PDB file of C-alpha atoms in Angstrom:
ATOM      1  CA  UNK A   1       9.000  -6.268  -5.026  1.00  0.00           C
ATOM      2  CA  UNK A   2       6.392  -5.276  -2.290  1.00  0.00           C
ATOM      3  CA  UNK A   3       8.749  -4.623   0.629  1.00  0.00           C
ATOM      4  CA  UNK A   4      10.011  -0.881   1.167  1.00  0.00           C
ATOM      5  CA  UNK A   5      13.317  -0.482   2.662  1.00  0.00           C
ATOM      6  CA  UNK A   6      14.219   2.537   4.294  1.00  0.00           C
ATOM      7  CA  UNK A   7      16.719   3.979   6.477  1.00  0.00           C
ATOM      8  CA  UNK A   8      17.081   7.011   8.827  1.00  0.00           C
ATOM      9  CA  UNK A   9      19.317   8.790  11.286  1.00  0.00           C
ATOM     10  CA  UNK A  10      18.542  11.467  13.176  1.00  0.00           C
ATOM     11  CA  UNK A  11      21.245  13.584  15.495  1.00  0.00           C
ATOM     12  CA  UNK A  12      20.279  15.423  18.756  1.00  0.00           C
ATOM     13  CA  UNK A  13      22.026  16.906  21.209  1.00  0.00           C
ATOM     14  CA  UNK A  14      21.126  17.674  24.557  1.00  0.00           C
ATOM     15  CA  UNK A  15      22.747  19.841  27.492  1.00  0.00           C
ATOM     16  CA  UNK A  16      23.001  17.357  30.480  1.00  0.00           C
ATOM     17  CA  UNK A  17      25.627  14.635  30.765  1.00  0.00           C
ATOM     18  CA  UNK A  18      25.561  11.330  28.987  1.00  0.00           C
ATOM     19  CA  UNK A  19      24.313   9.404  32.100  1.00  0.00           C
ATOM     20  CA  UNK A  20      21.413  11.145  32.332  1.00  0.00           C
ATOM     21  CA  UNK A  21      20.412  11.098  28.648  1.00  0.00           C
ATOM     22  CA  UNK A  22      21.033   7.321  28.867  1.00  0.00           C
ATOM     23  CA  UNK A  23      19.111   6.915  31.903  1.00  0.00           C
ATOM     24  CA  UNK A  24      16.168   8.376  30.127  1.00  0.00           C
ATOM     25  CA  UNK A  25      16.096   5.157  27.708  1.00  0.00           C
ATOM     26  CA  UNK A  26      17.148   2.961  30.679  1.00  0.00           C
ATOM     27  CA  UNK A  27      14.400   4.063  33.335  1.00  0.00           C
ATOM     28  CA  UNK A  28      10.983   2.268  32.436  1.00  0.00           C
ATOM     29  CA  UNK A  29       8.711   5.351  33.847  1.00  0.00           C
ATOM     30  CA  UNK A  30      11.079   8.111  31.824  1.00  0.00           C
ATOM     31  CA  UNK A  31      10.600   6.098  29.008  1.00  0.00           C
ATOM     32  CA  UNK A  32       6.981   5.768  29.239  1.00  0.00           C
ATOM     33  CA  UNK A  33       6.583   9.488  29.223  1.00  0.00           C
ATOM     34  CA  UNK A  34       8.545  10.412  26.340  1.00  0.00           C
ATOM     35  CA  UNK A  35       8.515   7.216  23.987  1.00  0.00           C
ATOM     36  CA  UNK A  36       5.245   5.890  24.494  1.00  0.00           C
ATOM     37  CA  UNK A  37       3.351   9.102  25.344  1.00  0.00           C
ATOM     38  CA  UNK A  38       0.476   7.856  27.066  1.00  0.00           C
ATOM     39  CA  UNK A  39      -0.196   4.163  25.633  1.00  0.00           C
ATOM     40  CA  UNK A  40       0.441   1.206  27.764  1.00  0.00           C
ATOM     41  CA  UNK A  41       4.172   0.361  28.462  1.00  0.00           C
ATOM     42  CA  UNK A  42       6.733  -2.080  29.675  1.00  0.00           C
ATOM     43  CA  UNK A  43      10.366  -2.676  29.453  1.00  0.00           C
ATOM     44  CA  UNK A  44      12.785  -5.078  30.664  1.00  0.00           C
ATOM     45  CA  UNK A  45      16.166  -3.113  29.829  1.00  0.00           C
ATOM     46  CA  UNK A  46      18.609  -6.037  29.762  1.00  0.00           C
ATOM     47  CA  UNK A  47      20.302  -7.631  26.797  1.00  0.00           C
ATOM     48  CA  UNK A  48      17.624 -10.032  25.610  1.00  0.00           C
ATOM     49  CA  UNK A  49      14.947  -7.800  27.358  1.00  0.00           C
ATOM     50  CA  UNK A  50      11.898  -6.825  25.742  1.00  0.00           C
ATOM     51  CA  UNK A  51      10.105  -3.501  25.569  1.00  0.00           C
ATOM     52  CA  UNK A  52       6.181  -3.246  24.364  1.00  0.00           C
ATOM     53  CA  UNK A  53       4.293  -0.447  23.623  1.00  0.00           C
ATOM     54  CA  UNK A  54       0.328  -0.958  23.125  1.00  0.00           C
ATOM     55  CA  UNK A  55      -1.781   1.641  22.048  1.00  0.00           C
ATOM     56  CA  UNK A  56      -3.927   2.730  18.753  1.00  0.00           C
ATOM     57  CA  UNK A  57      -3.726   3.816  15.553  1.00  0.00           C
ATOM     58  CA  UNK A  58      -5.646   7.341  14.025  1.00  0.00           C
ATOM     59  CA  UNK A  59      -8.543   4.971  13.133  1.00  0.00           C
ATOM     60  CA  UNK A  60      -8.782   3.247  16.697  1.00  0.00           C
ATOM     61  CA  UNK A  61      -7.171   0.143  15.639  1.00  0.00           C
ATOM     62  CA  UNK A  62      -4.565  -1.451  18.164  1.00  0.00           C
ATOM     63  CA  UNK A  63      -0.948  -0.561  17.645  1.00  0.00           C
ATOM     64  CA  UNK A  64       1.550  -2.833  19.009  1.00  0.00           C
ATOM     65  CA  UNK A  65       5.300  -1.989  19.122  1.00  0.00           C
ATOM     66  CA  UNK A  66       7.505  -4.906  20.440  1.00  0.00           C
ATOM     67  CA  UNK A  67      11.018  -4.557  20.673  1.00  0.00           C
ATOM     68  CA  UNK A  68      14.108  -6.818  22.168  1.00  0.00           C
ATOM     69  CA  UNK A  69      17.313  -5.305  23.107  1.00  0.00           C
ATOM     70  CA  UNK A  70      20.288  -6.903  21.170  1.00  0.00           C
ATOM     71  CA  UNK A  71      23.187  -4.864  22.756  1.00  0.00           C
ATOM     72  CA  UNK A  72      23.303  -2.682  25.483  1.00  0.00           C
ATOM     73  CA  UNK A  73      26.417  -0.656  26.753  1.00  0.00           C
ATOM     74  CA  UNK A  74      26.046   1.998  29.527  1.00  0.00           C
ATOM     75  CA  UNK A  75      26.396   5.363  28.287  1.00  0.00           C
ATOM     76  CA  UNK A  76      27.683   4.228  24.803  1.00  0.00           C
ATOM     77  CA  UNK A  77      25.058   2.464  22.914  1.00  0.00           C
ATOM     78  CA  UNK A  78      21.650   0.441  22.512  1.00  0.00           C
ATOM     79  CA  UNK A  79      20.630  -1.808  19.586  1.00  0.00           C
ATOM     80  CA  UNK A  80      17.375  -3.181  19.156  1.00  0.00           C
ATOM     81  CA  UNK A  81      15.089  -5.198  16.763  1.00  0.00           C
ATOM     82  CA  UNK A  82      11.317  -4.580  16.647  1.00  0.00           C
ATOM     83  CA  UNK A  83       8.130  -4.964  15.187  1.00  0.00           C
ATOM     84  CA  UNK A  84       4.761  -3.044  14.605  1.00  0.00           C
ATOM     85  CA  UNK A  85       1.569  -4.227  13.891  1.00  0.00           C
ATOM     86  CA  UNK A  86      -1.748  -3.055  13.687  1.00  0.00           C
ATOM     87  CA  UNK A  87      -3.961  -5.733  15.669  1.00  0.00           C
ATOM     88  CA  UNK A  88      -2.831  -9.056  14.072  1.00  0.00           C
ATOM     89  CA  UNK A  89      -1.312  -7.713  10.988  1.00  0.00           C
ATOM     90  CA  UNK A  90       2.376  -6.739  10.758  1.00  0.00           C
ATOM     91  CA  UNK A  91       3.377  -3.507   9.515  1.00  0.00           C
ATOM     92  CA  UNK A  92       6.982  -3.440   9.754  1.00  0.00           C
ATOM     93  CA  UNK A  93      10.347  -4.939  11.315  1.00  0.00           C
ATOM     94  CA  UNK A  94      13.132  -2.579  12.241  1.00  0.00           C
ATOM     95  CA  UNK A  95      16.652  -2.563  13.447  1.00  0.00           C
ATOM     96  CA  UNK A  96      17.889   0.432  15.591  1.00  0.00           C
ATOM     97  CA  UNK A  97      21.134   1.861  17.015  1.00  0.00           C
ATOM     98  CA  UNK A  98      21.028   4.541  19.353  1.00  0.00           C
ATOM     99  CA  UNK A  99      24.838   5.957  19.973  1.00  0.00           C
ATOM    100  CA  UNK A 100      25.811   8.476  22.897  1.00  0.00           C
ATOM    101  CA  UNK A 101      28.595  10.570  23.313  1.00  0.00           C
ATOM    102  CA  UNK A 102      29.760  13.417  25.530  1.00  0.00           C
ATOM    103  CA  UNK A 103      29.953  16.622  23.368  1.00  0.00           C
ATOM    104  CA  UNK A 104      30.045  20.321  24.246  1.00  0.00           C
ATOM    105  CA  UNK A 105      29.217  20.247  27.927  1.00  0.00           C
ATOM    106  CA  UNK A 106      26.239  17.875  26.796  1.00  0.00           C
ATOM    107  CA  UNK A 107      24.885  14.511  24.677  1.00  0.00           C
ATOM    108  CA  UNK A 108      25.287  13.716  21.231  1.00  0.00           C
ATOM    109  CA  UNK A 109      22.880  11.381  20.322  1.00  0.00           C
ATOM    110  CA  UNK A 110      22.633   9.487  17.010  1.00  0.00           C
ATOM    111  CA  UNK A 111      19.741   7.213  16.259  1.00  0.00           C
ATOM    112  CA  UNK A 112      19.971   5.233  12.937  1.00  0.00           C
ATOM    113  CA  UNK A 113      16.803   2.981  11.832  1.00  0.00           C
ATOM    114  CA  UNK A 114      16.770   0.704   8.797  1.00  0.00           C
ATOM    115  CA  UNK A 115      12.973  -0.417   8.569  1.00  0.00           C
ATOM    116  CA  UNK A 116      11.267  -2.697   6.406  1.00  0.00           C
ATOM    117  CA  UNK A 117       7.744  -1.668   5.356  1.00  0.00           C
ATOM    118  CA  UNK A 118       5.187  -4.312   4.362  1.00  0.00           C
ATOM    119  CA  UNK A 119       2.471  -3.029   1.760  1.00  0.00           C
ATOM    120  CA  UNK A 120      -0.551  -1.007   2.679  1.00  0.00           C
ATOM    121  CA  UNK A 121       1.027  -0.479   6.106  1.00  0.00           C
ATOM    122  CA  UNK A 122       3.389   2.224   7.679  1.00  0.00           C
ATOM    123  CA  UNK A 123       5.100   4.467   5.783  1.00  0.00           C
ATOM    124  CA  UNK A 124       8.739   5.509   6.447  1.00  0.00           C
ATOM    125  CA  UNK A 125       7.683   8.916   6.779  1.00  0.00           C
ATOM    126  CA  UNK A 126       5.736   8.155   9.182  1.00  0.00           C
ATOM    127  CA  UNK A 127       8.131   6.230  11.118  1.00  0.00           C
ATOM    128  CA  UNK A 128      10.894   9.157  10.828  1.00  0.00           C
ATOM    129  CA  UNK A 129       8.180  11.804  11.874  1.00  0.00           C
ATOM    130  CA  UNK A 130       7.264   9.824  14.880  1.00  0.00           C
ATOM    131  CA  UNK A 131      10.689   9.197  16.041  1.00  0.00           C
ATOM    132  CA  UNK A 132      11.156  12.939  15.485  1.00  0.00           C
ATOM    133  CA  UNK A 133       8.900  13.847  17.801  1.00  0.00           C
ATOM    134  CA  UNK A 134       9.550  11.296  20.488  1.00  0.00           C
ATOM    135  CA  UNK A 135      13.215  12.940  20.291  1.00  0.00           C
ATOM    136  CA  UNK A 136      11.566  16.326  20.769  1.00  0.00           C
ATOM    137  CA  UNK A 137       9.609  14.706  24.010  1.00  0.00           C
ATOM    138  CA  UNK A 138      13.104  13.519  25.202  1.00  0.00           C
ATOM    139  CA  UNK A 139      14.167  16.721  25.640  1.00  0.00           C
ATOM    140  CA  UNK A 140      11.395  17.644  28.061  1.00  0.00           C
ATOM    141  CA  UNK A 141      13.007  15.064  30.277  1.00  0.00           C
ATOM    142  CA  UNK A 142      15.373  17.579  31.068  1.00  0.00           C
ATOM    143  CA  UNK A 143      13.691  20.789  31.513  1.00  0.00           C
ATOM    144  CA  UNK A 144      10.657  19.059  33.374  1.00  0.00           C
ATOM    145  CA  UNK A 145      11.091  18.444  37.208  1.00  0.00           C
ATOM    146  CA  UNK A 146       9.926  14.987  36.659  1.00  0.00           C
ATOM    147  CA  UNK A 147      12.715  14.461  34.077  1.00  0.00           C
ATOM    148  CA  UNK A 148      14.904  11.331  34.343  1.00  0.00           C
ATOM    149  CA  UNK A 149      17.834  12.017  36.792  1.00  0.00           C
ATOM    150  CA  UNK A 150      17.150  15.775  37.543  1.00  0.00           C
ATOM    151  CA  UNK A 151      18.089  16.817  40.542  1.00  0.00           C
TER     152      UNK A 151
END
């Protein structure tokens, strides 16, 4: 069998209300800052809507992430299906859940992703590391003056 299946879960706590954290996922400009991190980004945040990130891999080849929103419950959860490819070559297919919960004066976030990794392409460790970096960048949304939902 050539397809590698891998699941990871990441938990974070952000010291702001759930609506601000959820808003950083829902607002295309905020999402571009912390998730796309400089790549070309588009987002239609509705059930059935799509999110696309176009950038380059470490070797300069085009890297394209395309997701579709399968379920959105404001301030509770987001479910997506996604593909990642290098140019025309499919690398991974994934399903992801993001859950939000008020906790300890802030927001607990639980992200779980199951990926199917095709041979010779992205590795599960790379995806988990990249997602970890994105969740760390999300924290900056709540400390900067440009952060989503700041007063």
